[in-house]
Coordinates of C-alpha atoms and ligand atoms in Angstrom, one line a residue:
X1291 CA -21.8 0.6 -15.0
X1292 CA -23.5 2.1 -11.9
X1293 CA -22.3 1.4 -9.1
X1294 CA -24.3 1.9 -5.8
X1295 CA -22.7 4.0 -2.6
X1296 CA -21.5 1.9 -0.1
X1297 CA -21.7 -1.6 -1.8
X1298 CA -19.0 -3.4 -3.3
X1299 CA -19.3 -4.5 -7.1
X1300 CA -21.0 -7.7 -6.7
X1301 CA -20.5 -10.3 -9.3
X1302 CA -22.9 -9.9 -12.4
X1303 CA -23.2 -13.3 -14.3
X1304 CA -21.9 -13.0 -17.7
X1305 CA -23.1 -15.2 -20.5
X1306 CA -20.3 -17.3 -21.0
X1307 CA -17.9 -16.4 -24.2
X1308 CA -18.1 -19.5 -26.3
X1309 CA -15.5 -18.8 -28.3
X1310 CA -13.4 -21.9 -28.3
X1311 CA -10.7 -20.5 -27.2
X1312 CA -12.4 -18.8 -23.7
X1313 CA -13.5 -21.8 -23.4
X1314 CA -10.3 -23.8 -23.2
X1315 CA -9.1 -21.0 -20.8
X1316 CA -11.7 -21.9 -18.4
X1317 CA -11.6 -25.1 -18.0
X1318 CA -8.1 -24.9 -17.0
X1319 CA -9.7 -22.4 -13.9
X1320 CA -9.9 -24.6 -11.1
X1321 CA -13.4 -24.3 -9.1
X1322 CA -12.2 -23.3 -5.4
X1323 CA -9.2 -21.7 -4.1
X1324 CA -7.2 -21.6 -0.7
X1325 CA -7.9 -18.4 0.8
X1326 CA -6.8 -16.8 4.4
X1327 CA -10.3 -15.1 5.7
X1328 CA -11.2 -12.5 8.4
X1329 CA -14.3 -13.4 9.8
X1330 CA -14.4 -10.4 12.4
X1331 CA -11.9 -8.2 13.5
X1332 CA -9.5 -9.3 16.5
X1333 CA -9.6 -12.9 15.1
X1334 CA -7.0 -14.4 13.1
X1335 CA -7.5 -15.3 9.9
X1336 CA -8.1 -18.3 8.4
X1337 CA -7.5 -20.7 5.7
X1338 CA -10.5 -22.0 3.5
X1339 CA -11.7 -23.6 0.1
X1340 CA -13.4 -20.3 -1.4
X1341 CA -15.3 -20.3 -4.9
X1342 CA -13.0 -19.1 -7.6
X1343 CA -14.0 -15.2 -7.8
X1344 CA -16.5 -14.8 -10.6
X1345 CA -15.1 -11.8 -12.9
X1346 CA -18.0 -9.0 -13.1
X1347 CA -18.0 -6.8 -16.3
X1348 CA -14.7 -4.8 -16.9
X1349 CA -13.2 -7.0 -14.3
X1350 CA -9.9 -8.9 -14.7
X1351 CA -9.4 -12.6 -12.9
X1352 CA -5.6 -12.6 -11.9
X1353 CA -3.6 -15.8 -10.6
X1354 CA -2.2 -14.3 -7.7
X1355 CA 2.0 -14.8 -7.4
X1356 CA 2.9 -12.3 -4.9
X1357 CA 0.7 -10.4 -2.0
X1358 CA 2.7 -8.1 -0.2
X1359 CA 1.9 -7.7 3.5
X1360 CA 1.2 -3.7 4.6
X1361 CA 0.5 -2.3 8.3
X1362 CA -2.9 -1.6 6.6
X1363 CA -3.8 -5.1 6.7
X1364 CA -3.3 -5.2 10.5
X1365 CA -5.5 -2.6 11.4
X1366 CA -8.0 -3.9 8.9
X1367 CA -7.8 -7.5 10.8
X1368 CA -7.4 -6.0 14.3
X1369 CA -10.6 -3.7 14.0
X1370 CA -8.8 0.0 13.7
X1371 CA -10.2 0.3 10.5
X1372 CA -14.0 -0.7 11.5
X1373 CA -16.0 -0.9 8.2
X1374 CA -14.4 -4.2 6.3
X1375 CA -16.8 -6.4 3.8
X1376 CA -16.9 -9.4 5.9
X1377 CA -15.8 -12.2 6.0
X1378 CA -12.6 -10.6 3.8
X1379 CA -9.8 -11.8 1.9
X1380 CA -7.3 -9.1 2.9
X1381 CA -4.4 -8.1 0.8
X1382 CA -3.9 -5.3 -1.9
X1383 CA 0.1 -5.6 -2.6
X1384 CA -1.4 -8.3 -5.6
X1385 CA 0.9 -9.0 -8.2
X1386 CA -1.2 -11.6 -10.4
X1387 CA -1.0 -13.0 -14.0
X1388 CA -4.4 -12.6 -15.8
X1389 CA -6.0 -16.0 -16.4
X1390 CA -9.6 -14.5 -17.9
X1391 CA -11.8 -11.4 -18.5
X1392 CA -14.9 -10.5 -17.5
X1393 CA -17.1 -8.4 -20.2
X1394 CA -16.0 -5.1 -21.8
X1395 CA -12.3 -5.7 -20.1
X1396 CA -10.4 -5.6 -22.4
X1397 CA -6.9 -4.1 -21.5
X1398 CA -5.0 -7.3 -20.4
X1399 CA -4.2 -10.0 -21.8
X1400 CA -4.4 -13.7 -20.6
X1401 CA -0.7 -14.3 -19.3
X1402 CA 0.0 -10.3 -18.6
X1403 CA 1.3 -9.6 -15.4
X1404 CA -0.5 -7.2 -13.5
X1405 CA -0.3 -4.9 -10.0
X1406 CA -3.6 -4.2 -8.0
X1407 CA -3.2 -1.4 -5.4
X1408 CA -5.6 -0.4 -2.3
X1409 CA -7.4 1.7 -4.6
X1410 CA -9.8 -0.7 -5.8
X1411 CA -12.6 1.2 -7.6
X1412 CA -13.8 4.9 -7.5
X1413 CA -17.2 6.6 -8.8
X1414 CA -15.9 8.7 -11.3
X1415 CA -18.7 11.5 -10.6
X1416 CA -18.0 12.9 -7.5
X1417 CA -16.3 16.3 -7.0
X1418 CA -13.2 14.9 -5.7
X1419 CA -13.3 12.3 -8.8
X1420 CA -13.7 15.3 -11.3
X1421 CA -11.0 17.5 -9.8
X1422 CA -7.9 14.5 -9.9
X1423 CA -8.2 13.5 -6.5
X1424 CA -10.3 10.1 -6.6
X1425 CA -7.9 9.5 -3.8
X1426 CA -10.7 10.9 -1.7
X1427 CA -13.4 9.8 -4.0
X1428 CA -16.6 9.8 -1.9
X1429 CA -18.0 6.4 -2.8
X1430 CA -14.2 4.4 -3.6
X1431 CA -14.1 0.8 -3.1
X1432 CA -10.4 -0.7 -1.5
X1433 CA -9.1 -4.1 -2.1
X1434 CA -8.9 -6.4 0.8
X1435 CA -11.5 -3.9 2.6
X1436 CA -14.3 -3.1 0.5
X1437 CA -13.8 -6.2 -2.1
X1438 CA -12.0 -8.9 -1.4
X1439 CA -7.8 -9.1 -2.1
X1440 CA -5.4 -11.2 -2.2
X1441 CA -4.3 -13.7 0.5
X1442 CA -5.6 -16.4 -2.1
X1443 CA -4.5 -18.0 -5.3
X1444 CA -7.1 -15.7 -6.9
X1445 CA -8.3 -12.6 -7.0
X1446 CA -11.0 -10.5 -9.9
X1447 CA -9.7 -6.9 -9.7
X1448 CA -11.2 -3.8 -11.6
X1449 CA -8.7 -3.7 -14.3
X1450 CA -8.8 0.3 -14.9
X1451 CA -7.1 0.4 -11.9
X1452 CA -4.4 -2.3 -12.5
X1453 CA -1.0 -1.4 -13.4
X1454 CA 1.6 -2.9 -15.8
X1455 CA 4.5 -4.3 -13.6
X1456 CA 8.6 -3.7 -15.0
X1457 CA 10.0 -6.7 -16.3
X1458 CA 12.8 -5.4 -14.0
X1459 CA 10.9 -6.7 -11.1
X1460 CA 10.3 -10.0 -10.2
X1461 CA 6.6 -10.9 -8.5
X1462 CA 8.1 -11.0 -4.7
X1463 CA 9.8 -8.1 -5.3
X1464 CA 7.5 -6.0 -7.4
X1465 CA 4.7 -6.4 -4.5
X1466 CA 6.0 -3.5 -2.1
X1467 CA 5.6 -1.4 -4.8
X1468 CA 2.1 -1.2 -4.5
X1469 CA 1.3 0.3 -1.1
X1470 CA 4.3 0.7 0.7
X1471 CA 6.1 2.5 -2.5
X1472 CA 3.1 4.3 -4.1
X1473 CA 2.0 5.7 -0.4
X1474 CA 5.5 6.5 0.4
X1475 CA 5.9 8.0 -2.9
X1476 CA 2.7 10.4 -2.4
X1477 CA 4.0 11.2 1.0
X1478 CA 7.3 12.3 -0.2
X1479 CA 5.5 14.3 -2.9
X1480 CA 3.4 16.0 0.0
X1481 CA 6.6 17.2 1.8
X1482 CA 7.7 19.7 -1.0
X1483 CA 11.0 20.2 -2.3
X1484 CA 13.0 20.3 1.2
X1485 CA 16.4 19.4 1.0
X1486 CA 16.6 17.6 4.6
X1487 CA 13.8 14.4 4.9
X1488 CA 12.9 13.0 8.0
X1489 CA 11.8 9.2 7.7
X1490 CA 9.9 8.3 11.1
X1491 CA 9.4 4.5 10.8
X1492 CA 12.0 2.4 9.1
X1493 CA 9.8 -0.4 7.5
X1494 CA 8.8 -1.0 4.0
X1495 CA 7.5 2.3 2.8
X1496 CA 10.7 3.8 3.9
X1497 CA 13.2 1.5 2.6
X1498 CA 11.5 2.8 -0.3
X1499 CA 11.3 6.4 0.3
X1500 CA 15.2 6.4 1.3
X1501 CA 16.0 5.2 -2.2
X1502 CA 14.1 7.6 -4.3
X1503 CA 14.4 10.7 -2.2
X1504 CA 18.0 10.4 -2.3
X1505 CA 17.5 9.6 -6.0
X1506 CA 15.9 13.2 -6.2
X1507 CA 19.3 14.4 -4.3
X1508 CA 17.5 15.2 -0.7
X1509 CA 19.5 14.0 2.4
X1510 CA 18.2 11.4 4.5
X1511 CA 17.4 11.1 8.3
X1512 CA 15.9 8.1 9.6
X1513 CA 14.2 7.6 13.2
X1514 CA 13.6 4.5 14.6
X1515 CA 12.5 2.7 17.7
X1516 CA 15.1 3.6 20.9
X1517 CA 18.2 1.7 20.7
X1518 CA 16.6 -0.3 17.0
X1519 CA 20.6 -0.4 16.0
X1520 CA 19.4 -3.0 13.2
X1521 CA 16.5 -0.9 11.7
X1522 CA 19.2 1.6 11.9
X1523 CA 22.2 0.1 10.3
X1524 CA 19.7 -1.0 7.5
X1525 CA 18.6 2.7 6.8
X1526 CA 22.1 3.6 6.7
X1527 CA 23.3 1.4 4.2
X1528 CA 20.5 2.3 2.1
X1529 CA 21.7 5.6 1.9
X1530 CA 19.9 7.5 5.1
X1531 CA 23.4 9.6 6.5
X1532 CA 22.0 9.3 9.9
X1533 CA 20.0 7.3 12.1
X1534 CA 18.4 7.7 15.5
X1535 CA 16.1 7.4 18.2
X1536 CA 12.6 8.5 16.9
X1537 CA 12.2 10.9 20.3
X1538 CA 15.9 12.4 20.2
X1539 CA 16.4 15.8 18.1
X1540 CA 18.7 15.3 15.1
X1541 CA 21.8 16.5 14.0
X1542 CA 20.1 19.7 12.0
X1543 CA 16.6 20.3 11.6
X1544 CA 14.6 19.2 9.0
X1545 CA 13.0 20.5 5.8
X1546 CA 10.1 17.8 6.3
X1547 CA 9.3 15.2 8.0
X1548 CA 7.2 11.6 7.1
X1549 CA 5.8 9.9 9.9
X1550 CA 5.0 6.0 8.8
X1551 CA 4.8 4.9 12.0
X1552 CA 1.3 4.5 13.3
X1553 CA 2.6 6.4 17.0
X1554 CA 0.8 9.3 17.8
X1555 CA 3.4 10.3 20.1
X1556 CA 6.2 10.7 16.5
X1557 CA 3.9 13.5 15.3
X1558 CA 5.1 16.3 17.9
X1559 CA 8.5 15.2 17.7
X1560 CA 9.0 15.2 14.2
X1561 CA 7.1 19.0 14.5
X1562 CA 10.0 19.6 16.5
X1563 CA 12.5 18.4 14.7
X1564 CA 11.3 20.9 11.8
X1565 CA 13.0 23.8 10.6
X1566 CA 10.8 27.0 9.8
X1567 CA 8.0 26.1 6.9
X1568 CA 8.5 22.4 7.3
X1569 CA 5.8 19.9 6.9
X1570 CA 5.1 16.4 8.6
X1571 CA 3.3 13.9 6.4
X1572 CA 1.6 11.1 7.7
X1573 CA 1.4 8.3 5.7
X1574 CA -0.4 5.5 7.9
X1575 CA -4.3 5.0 7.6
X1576 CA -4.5 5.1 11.5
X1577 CA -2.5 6.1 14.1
X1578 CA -2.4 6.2 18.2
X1579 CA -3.6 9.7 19.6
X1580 CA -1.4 12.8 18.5
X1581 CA -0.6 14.2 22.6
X1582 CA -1.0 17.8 22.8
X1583 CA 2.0 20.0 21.9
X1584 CA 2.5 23.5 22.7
X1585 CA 1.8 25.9 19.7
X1586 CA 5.3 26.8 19.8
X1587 CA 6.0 23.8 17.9
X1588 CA 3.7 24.4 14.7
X1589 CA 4.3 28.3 14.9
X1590 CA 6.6 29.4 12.1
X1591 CA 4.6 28.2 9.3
X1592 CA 5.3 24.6 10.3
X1593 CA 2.7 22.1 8.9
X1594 CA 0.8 18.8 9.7
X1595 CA -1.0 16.8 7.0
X1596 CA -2.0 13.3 6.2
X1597 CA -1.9 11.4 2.6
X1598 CA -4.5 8.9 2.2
X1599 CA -4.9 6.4 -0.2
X1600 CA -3.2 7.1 -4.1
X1601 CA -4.2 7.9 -7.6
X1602 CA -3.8 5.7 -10.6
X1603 CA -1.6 8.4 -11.7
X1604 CA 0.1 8.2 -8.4
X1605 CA 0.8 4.7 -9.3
X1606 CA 2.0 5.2 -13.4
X1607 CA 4.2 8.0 -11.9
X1608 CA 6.0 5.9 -9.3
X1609 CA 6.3 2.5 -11.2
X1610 CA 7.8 4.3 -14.1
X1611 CA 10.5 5.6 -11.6
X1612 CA 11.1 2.9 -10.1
X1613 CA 13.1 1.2 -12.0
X1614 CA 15.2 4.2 -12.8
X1615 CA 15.9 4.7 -9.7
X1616 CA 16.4 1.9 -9.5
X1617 CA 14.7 1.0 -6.3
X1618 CA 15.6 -2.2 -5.0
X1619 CA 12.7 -4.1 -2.5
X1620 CA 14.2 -6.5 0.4
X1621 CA 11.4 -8.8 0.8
X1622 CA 10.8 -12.4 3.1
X1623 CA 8.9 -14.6 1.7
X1624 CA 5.8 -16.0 3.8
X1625 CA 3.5 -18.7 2.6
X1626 CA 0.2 -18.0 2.3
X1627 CA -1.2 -20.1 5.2
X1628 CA 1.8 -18.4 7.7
X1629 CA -0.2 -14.9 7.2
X1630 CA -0.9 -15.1 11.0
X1631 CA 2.7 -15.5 12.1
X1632 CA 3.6 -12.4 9.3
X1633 CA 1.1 -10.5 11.0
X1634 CA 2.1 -10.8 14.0
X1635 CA 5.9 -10.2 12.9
X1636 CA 4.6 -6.8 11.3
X1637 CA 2.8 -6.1 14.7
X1638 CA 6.3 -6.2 16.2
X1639 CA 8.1 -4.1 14.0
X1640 CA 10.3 -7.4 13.3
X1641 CA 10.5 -6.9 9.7
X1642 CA 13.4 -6.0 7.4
X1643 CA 11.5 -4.3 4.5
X1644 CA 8.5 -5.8 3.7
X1645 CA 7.3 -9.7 4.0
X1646 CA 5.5 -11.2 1.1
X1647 CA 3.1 -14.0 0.8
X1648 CA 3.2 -16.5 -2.1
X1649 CA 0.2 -18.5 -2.6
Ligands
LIG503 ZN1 -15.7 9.6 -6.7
LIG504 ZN1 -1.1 -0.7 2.2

């Protein structure tokens, strides 16, 4: 199906399926659902009766369980990122049971249990689409940006770019893997082989990124706010053999560096924590202003580089490590209608892996 540059998908009406069946199915689809809503950015969100998506062809209509919360999500609803669909339904951590289908979709079944990542939809035409990096795709649509996600009970979701959950997770803990593990993930691919990682930010894509890069047999440094002792203590006992003060030099230098806090001021420290040929990795969406560093600092073959956004094949690589791994998600549960408060929590860097909001 076409889909025009710059436009969400917008909901095609589908003759109804009249098989019996479908039909059952749909009457058991209540006709509005709470939502939490960003009318404009800087405002908090707020909870409403919103129609029941309609499911457009190829689309899947998920019960939502589990939305994680991601630092995404707060610049989307404090204006950093300053192009949402509006008003939004944020959220695109969704791990959903499918309750319908819309035409042609017909992966899923009713009951499955399914993951819907940032990546929402691509073109499939563009250069960047044809070459394996739709990550970049020229006209991609994100969930809880572009289309709406899912701080609500429901949510419709293109469902060629859902993903298949592990049994070995349950919903609350399954829903970091979506952004903060599939980013992290792609970050940590970005940084090479290096032996010595530097983790800049200790919050959910890093509790993730400790556990499979020392999976992978790196060693682990983690940087944190000055004098954080409990970010710090928590990175240690996931397997991080030191912990420190995000400006202070580390024990040895580093073989690459990830930078998930969105600080400007990380990126020319973490340059200087690098040994020769090391690479920092920025993983956020948006960050403060990157101060000027002398050039002494990138000379050497030392790199910077950002990761935006994932693959699908990102996402099938990492969940199918995960639970090998096996990564292990410490999540807070937040009720939907406390997505404020979690905001706000995530604002202050008062989380402890990542928070979670149940419908
Ligand atoms: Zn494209
Ligand atoms: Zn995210």
């Amino acid at each position: 199906m076409a889909h025009t540059p710059g436009t969400e998908l917008t909901a095609v009406s589908i003759p109804a399926v009249t098989t019996p069946a479908t039909a059952d199915r749909r009457e058991a689809i209540p006709q509005t659902m709470r939502a939490m809503v960003l009318d404009g950015p800087g405002r908090p969100l707020d909870l409403r009766e919103l129609p029941v998506p309609e499911t457009a062809a190829g689309q899947v209509l998920l019960r939502v369980r589990a939305c994680g919360l991601c630092r995404t999500d707060l610049h989307v609803v404090d204006g950093d990122l300053t192009e949402p669909k509006l008003p939004l339904v944020p959220g695109h951590q969704i791990v959903g049971e499918v309750v319908t289908a819309g035409q042609g979709a017909e992966r899923f079944s009713p009951g499955d249990r399914v993951g819907v990542p940032w990546l929402g939809r691509t073109c499939g035409e563009c250069r960047f689409c044809r070459s394996g990096r739709e990550n970049l795709c020229d006209r991609a649509s994100f969930t809880g940006y572009g289309v709406d996600g899912g701080f609500a009970e429901f949510a419709a979701a293109d469902e060629r770019f859902c993903f298949q959950i592990s049994p070995d997770y349950p919903d609350l803990q399954g829903a970091p893997l979506l952004c903060a593990g599939l980013v992290g993930y792609r970050a940590l691919r970005m940084a090479g082989d290096g032996e010595r990682l530097g983790l800049y930010g200790f919050g959910a894509a890093a509790h993730i990124v400790v556990q499979v890069a020392r999976h992978q047999g790196r060693r682990v440094f983690a940087f944190t706010r000055e004098g954080d002792e409990e970010a710090q203590a928590f990175a240690l006992g996931l397997g991080a053999e030191w912990a420190g003060d995000a400006l202070l030099p580390p024990p040895e230098p580093l073989d690459a560096a990830l930078v998930f806090a969105p600080a400007g001021e990380l990126v020319p420290a973490a340059l200087a924590a690098l040994d020769k040929g090391g690479t920092v990795v920025c993983g956020g969406i948006h960050m403060s202003d990157i101060p000027s560093f002398p050039y002494r600092l990138l000379w050497e073959e030392r790199g910077v580089r950002s990761v935006a956004n994932l693959t699908r094949r990102d996402g099938e690589e990492f969940l199918a490590l995960a639970p090998q791994v096996p990564v292990r998600t410490e999540v807070t549960r937040v009720a939907l209608e406390d997505a404020n408060e979690a905001l706000e929590r995530l604002r202050a860097g008062a989380v402890r892996g990542a928070l979670v909001l149940v419908p």
